[in-house]
PDB file of C-alpha atoms in Angstrom:
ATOM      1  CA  UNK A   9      40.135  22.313  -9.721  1.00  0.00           C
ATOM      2  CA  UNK A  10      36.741  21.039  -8.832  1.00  0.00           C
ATOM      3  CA  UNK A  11      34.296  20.382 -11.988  1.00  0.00           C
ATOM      4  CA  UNK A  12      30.553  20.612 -11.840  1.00  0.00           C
ATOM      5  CA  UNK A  13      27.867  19.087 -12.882  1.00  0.00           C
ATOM      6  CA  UNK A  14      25.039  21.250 -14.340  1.00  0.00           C
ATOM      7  CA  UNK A  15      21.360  20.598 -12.941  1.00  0.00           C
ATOM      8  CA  UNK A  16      18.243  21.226 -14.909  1.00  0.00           C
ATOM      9  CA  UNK A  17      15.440  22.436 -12.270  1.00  0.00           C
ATOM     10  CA  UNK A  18      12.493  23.795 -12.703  1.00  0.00           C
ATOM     11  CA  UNK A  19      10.182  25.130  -9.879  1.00  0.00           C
ATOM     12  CA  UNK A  20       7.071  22.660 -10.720  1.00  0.00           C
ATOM     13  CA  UNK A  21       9.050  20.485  -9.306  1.00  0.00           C
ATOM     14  CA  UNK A  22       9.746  22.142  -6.484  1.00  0.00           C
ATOM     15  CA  UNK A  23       5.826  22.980  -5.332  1.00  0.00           C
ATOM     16  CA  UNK A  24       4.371  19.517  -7.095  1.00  0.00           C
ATOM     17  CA  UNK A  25       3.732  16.018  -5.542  1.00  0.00           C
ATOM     18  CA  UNK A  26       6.754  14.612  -7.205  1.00  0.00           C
ATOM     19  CA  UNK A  27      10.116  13.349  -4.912  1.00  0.00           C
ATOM     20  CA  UNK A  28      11.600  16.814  -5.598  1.00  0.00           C
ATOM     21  CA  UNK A  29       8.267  18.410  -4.262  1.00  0.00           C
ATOM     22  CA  UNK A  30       5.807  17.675  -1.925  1.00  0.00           C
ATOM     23  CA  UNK A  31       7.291  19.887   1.166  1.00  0.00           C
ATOM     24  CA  UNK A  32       6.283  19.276   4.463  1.00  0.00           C
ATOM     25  CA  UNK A  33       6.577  20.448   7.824  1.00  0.00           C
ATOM     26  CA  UNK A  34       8.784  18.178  10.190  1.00  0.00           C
ATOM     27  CA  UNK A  35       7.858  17.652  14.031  1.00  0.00           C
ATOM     28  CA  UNK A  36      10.286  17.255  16.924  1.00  0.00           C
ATOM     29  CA  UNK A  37       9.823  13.480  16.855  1.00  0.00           C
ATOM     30  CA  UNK A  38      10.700  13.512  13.366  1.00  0.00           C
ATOM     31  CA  UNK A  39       7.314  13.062  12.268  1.00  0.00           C
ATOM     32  CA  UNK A  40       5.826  14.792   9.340  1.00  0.00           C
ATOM     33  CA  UNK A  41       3.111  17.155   9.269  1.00  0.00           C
ATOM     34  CA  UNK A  42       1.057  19.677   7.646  1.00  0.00           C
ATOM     35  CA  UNK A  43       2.143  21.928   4.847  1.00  0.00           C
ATOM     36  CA  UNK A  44       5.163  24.274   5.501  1.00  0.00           C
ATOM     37  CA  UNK A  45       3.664  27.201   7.302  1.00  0.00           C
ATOM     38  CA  UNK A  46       3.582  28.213  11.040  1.00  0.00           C
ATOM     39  CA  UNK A  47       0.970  29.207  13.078  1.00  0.00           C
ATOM     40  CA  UNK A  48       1.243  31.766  15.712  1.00  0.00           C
ATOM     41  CA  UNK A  49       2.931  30.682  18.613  1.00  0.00           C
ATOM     42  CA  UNK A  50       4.486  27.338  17.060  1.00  0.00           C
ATOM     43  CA  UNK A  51       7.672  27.330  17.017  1.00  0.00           C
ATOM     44  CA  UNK A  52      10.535  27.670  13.597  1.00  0.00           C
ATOM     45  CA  UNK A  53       9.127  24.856  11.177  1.00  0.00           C
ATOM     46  CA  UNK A  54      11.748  22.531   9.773  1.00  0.00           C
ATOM     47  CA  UNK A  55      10.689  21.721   5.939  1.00  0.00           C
ATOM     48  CA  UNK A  56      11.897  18.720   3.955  1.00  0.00           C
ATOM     49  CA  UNK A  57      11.110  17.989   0.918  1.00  0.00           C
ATOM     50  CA  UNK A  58       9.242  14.429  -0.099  1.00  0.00           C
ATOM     51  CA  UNK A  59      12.515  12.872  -1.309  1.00  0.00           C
ATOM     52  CA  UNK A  60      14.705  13.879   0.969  1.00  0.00           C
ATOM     53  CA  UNK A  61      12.094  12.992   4.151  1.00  0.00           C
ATOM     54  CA  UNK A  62      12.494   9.431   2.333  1.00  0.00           C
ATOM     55  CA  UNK A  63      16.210   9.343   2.782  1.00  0.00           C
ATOM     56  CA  UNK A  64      16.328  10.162   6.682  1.00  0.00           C
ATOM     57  CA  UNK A  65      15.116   8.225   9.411  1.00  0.00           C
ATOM     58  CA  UNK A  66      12.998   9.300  12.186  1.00  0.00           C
ATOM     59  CA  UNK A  67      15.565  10.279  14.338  1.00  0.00           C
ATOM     60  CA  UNK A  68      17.656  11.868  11.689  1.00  0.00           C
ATOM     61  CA  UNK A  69      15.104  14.194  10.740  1.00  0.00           C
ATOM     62  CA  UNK A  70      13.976  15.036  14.646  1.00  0.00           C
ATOM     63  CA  UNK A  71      17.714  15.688  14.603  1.00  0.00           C
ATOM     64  CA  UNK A  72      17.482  18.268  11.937  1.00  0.00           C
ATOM     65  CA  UNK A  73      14.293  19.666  13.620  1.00  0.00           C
ATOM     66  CA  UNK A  74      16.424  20.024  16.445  1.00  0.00           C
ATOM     67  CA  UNK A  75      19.674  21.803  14.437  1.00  0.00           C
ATOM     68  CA  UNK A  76      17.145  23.961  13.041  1.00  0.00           C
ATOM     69  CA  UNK A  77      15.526  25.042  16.317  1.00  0.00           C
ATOM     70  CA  UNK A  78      18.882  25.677  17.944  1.00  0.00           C
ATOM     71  CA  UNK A  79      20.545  27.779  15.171  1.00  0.00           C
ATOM     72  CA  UNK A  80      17.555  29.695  14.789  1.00  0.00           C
ATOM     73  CA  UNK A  81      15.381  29.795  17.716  1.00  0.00           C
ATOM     74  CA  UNK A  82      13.612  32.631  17.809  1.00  0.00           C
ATOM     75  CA  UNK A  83      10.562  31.863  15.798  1.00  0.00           C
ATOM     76  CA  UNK A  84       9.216  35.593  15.419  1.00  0.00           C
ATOM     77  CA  UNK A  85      12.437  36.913  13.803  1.00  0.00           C
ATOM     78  CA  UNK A  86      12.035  38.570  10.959  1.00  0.00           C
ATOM     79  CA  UNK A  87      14.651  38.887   7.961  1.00  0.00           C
ATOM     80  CA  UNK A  88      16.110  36.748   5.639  1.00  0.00           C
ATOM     81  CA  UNK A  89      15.768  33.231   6.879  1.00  0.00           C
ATOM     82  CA  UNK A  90      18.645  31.061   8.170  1.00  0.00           C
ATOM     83  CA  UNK A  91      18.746  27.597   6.661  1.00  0.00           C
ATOM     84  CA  UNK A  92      20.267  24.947   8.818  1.00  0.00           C
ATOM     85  CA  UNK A  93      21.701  22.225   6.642  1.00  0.00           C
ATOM     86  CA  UNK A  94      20.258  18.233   7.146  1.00  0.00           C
ATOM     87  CA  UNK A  95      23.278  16.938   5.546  1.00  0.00           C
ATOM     88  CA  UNK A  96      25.795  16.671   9.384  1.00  0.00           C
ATOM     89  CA  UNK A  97      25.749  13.245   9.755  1.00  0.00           C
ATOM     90  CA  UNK A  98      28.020  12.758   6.452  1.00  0.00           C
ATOM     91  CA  UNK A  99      24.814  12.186   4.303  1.00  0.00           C
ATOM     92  CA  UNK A 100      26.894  14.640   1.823  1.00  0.00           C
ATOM     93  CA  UNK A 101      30.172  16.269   1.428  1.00  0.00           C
ATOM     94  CA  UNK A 102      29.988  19.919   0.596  1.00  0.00           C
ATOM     95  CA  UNK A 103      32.006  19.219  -2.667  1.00  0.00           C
ATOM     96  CA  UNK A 104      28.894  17.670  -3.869  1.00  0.00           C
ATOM     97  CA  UNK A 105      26.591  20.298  -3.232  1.00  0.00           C
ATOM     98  CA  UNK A 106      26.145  21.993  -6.756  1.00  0.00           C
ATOM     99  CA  UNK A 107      24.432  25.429  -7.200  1.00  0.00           C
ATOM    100  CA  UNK A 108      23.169  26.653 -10.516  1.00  0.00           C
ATOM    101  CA  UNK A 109      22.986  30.479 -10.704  1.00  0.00           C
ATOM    102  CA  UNK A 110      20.310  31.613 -13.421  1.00  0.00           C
ATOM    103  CA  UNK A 111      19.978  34.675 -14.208  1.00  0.00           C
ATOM    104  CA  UNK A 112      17.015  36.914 -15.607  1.00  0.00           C
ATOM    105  CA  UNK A 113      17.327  37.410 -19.707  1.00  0.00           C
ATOM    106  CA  UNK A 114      15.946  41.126 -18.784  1.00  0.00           C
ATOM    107  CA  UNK A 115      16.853  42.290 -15.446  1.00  0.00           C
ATOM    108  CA  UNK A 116      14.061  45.552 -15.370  1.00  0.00           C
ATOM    109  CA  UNK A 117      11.055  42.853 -15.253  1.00  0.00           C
ATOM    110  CA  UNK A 118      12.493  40.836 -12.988  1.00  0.00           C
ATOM    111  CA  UNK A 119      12.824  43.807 -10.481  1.00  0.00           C
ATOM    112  CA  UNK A 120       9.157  44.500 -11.382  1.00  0.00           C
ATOM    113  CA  UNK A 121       8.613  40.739 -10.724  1.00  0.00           C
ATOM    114  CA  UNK A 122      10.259  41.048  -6.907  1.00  0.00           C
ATOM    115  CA  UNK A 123       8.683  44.723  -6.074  1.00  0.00           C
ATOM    116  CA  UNK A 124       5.577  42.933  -7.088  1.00  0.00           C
ATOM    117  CA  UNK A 125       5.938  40.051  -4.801  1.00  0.00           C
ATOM    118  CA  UNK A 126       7.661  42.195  -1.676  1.00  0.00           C
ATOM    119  CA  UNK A 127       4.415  44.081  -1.834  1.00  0.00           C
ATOM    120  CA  UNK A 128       1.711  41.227  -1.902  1.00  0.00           C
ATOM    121  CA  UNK A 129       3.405  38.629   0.663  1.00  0.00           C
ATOM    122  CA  UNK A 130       4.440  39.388   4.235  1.00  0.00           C
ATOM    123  CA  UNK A 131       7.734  37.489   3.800  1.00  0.00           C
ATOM    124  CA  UNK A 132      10.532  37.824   1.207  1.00  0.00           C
ATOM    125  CA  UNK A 133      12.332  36.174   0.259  1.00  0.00           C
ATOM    126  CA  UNK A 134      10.195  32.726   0.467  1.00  0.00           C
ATOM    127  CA  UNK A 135       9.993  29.954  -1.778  1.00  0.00           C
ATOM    128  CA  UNK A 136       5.998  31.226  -1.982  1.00  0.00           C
ATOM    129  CA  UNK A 137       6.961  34.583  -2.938  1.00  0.00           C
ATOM    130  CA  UNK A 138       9.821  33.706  -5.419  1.00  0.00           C
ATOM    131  CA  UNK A 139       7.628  31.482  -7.136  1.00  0.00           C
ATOM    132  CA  UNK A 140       4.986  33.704  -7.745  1.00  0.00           C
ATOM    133  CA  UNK A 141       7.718  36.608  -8.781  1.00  0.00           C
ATOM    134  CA  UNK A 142       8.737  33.752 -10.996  1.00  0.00           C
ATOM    135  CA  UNK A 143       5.820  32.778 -12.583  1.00  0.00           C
ATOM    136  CA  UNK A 144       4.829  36.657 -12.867  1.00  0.00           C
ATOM    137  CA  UNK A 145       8.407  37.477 -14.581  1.00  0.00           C
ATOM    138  CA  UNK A 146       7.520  34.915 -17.205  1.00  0.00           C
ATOM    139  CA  UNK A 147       4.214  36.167 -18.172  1.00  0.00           C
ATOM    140  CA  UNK A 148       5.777  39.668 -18.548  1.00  0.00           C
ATOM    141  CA  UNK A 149       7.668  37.703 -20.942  1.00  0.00           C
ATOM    142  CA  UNK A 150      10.955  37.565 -19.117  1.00  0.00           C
ATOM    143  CA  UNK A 151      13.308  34.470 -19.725  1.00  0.00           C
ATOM    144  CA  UNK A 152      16.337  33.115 -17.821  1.00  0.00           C
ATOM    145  CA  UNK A 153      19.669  31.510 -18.804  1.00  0.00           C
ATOM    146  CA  UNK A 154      22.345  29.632 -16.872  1.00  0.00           C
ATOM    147  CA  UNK A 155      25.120  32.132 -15.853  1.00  0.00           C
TER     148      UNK A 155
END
C-alpha cells in the first residue's frame, strides 16, 4: 500500500518569481530563455520551472529539450499537449511523484469558468488559460477542496 503525502499549492506560486515559479523557456544547449511562449516557426518549447532549472545541469536540461522535441515534434499540432517528463536520468522515482486532485466546491461555475476561458485563449488547456478560468471561478465565488 503506498501512502501519500498531501501538498498545499497554490497557483501564485506557480506564475510568481518564487523557486516554484518563474517558468522559462529552455534552448537546445540547455540554456534558458525568454518566457514560455513560441513564436511562429520555432520549434516545441521545453518549459522548466525556476527551481527545477536549478537542479539540472546544462546538459541535463538540453537533454530534456531534446526528449521533448522527439516525443513531440511536430510543433504546429494542435490538441491537448504531451508533456515529456525531465525526471529519466533517476532524478525521481515515480513512487514519489504525488498528485493532488482538487475539485470545484460548485461544479456549474467552474464549467462557466472553462467555457469562459476556451472562448478567450487560442489554446486549452494551458497553464495561461487554467489560471485565468481559475482566478475567474473564484470571483464568481466558487471554492475548491481536496478530493
Amino acid at each position: 500500500m503506498k501512502t501519500f503525502k498531501q501538498l498545499k499549492e497554490d497557483l501564485r506560486d506557480w506564475f510568481g518569481k518564487g523557486p516554484k515559479g518563474d517558468w522559462r523557456e529552455i534552448g537546445s544547449d540547455g540554456e534558458v530563455g525568454d518566457d514560455c511562449a513560441r513564436e511562429e516557426g520555432e520549434p516545441k518549447p521545453k518549459c522548466m520551472s525556476k527551481e527545477k532549472r536549478e537542479s539540472l545541469t546544462t546538459q541535463e536540461r538540453a537533454a530534456a529539450v531534446r526528449a521533448k522535441r522527439r516525443h513531440d515534434p511536430n510543433a504546429n499540432r494542435s490538441g491537448k499537449p504531451i508533456n515529456v517528463s525531465n525526471y529519466g536520468k533517476g532524478k525521481i522515482s515515480e513512487e514519489e511523484i504525488i498528485q493532488e486532485k482538487n475539485v470545484p466546491t460548485s461544479p456549474e461555475k467552474w464549467s462557466q469558468a472553462k467555457t469562459l476561458a476556451k472562448s478567450k485563449f487560442k489554446v486549452y488547456p494551458s497553464a495561461y488559460a487554467n489560471g485565468w478560468a481559475a482566478k475567474k471561478y473564484k470571483a464568481m465565488g466558487g471554492g475548491w477542496r481536496t478530493g
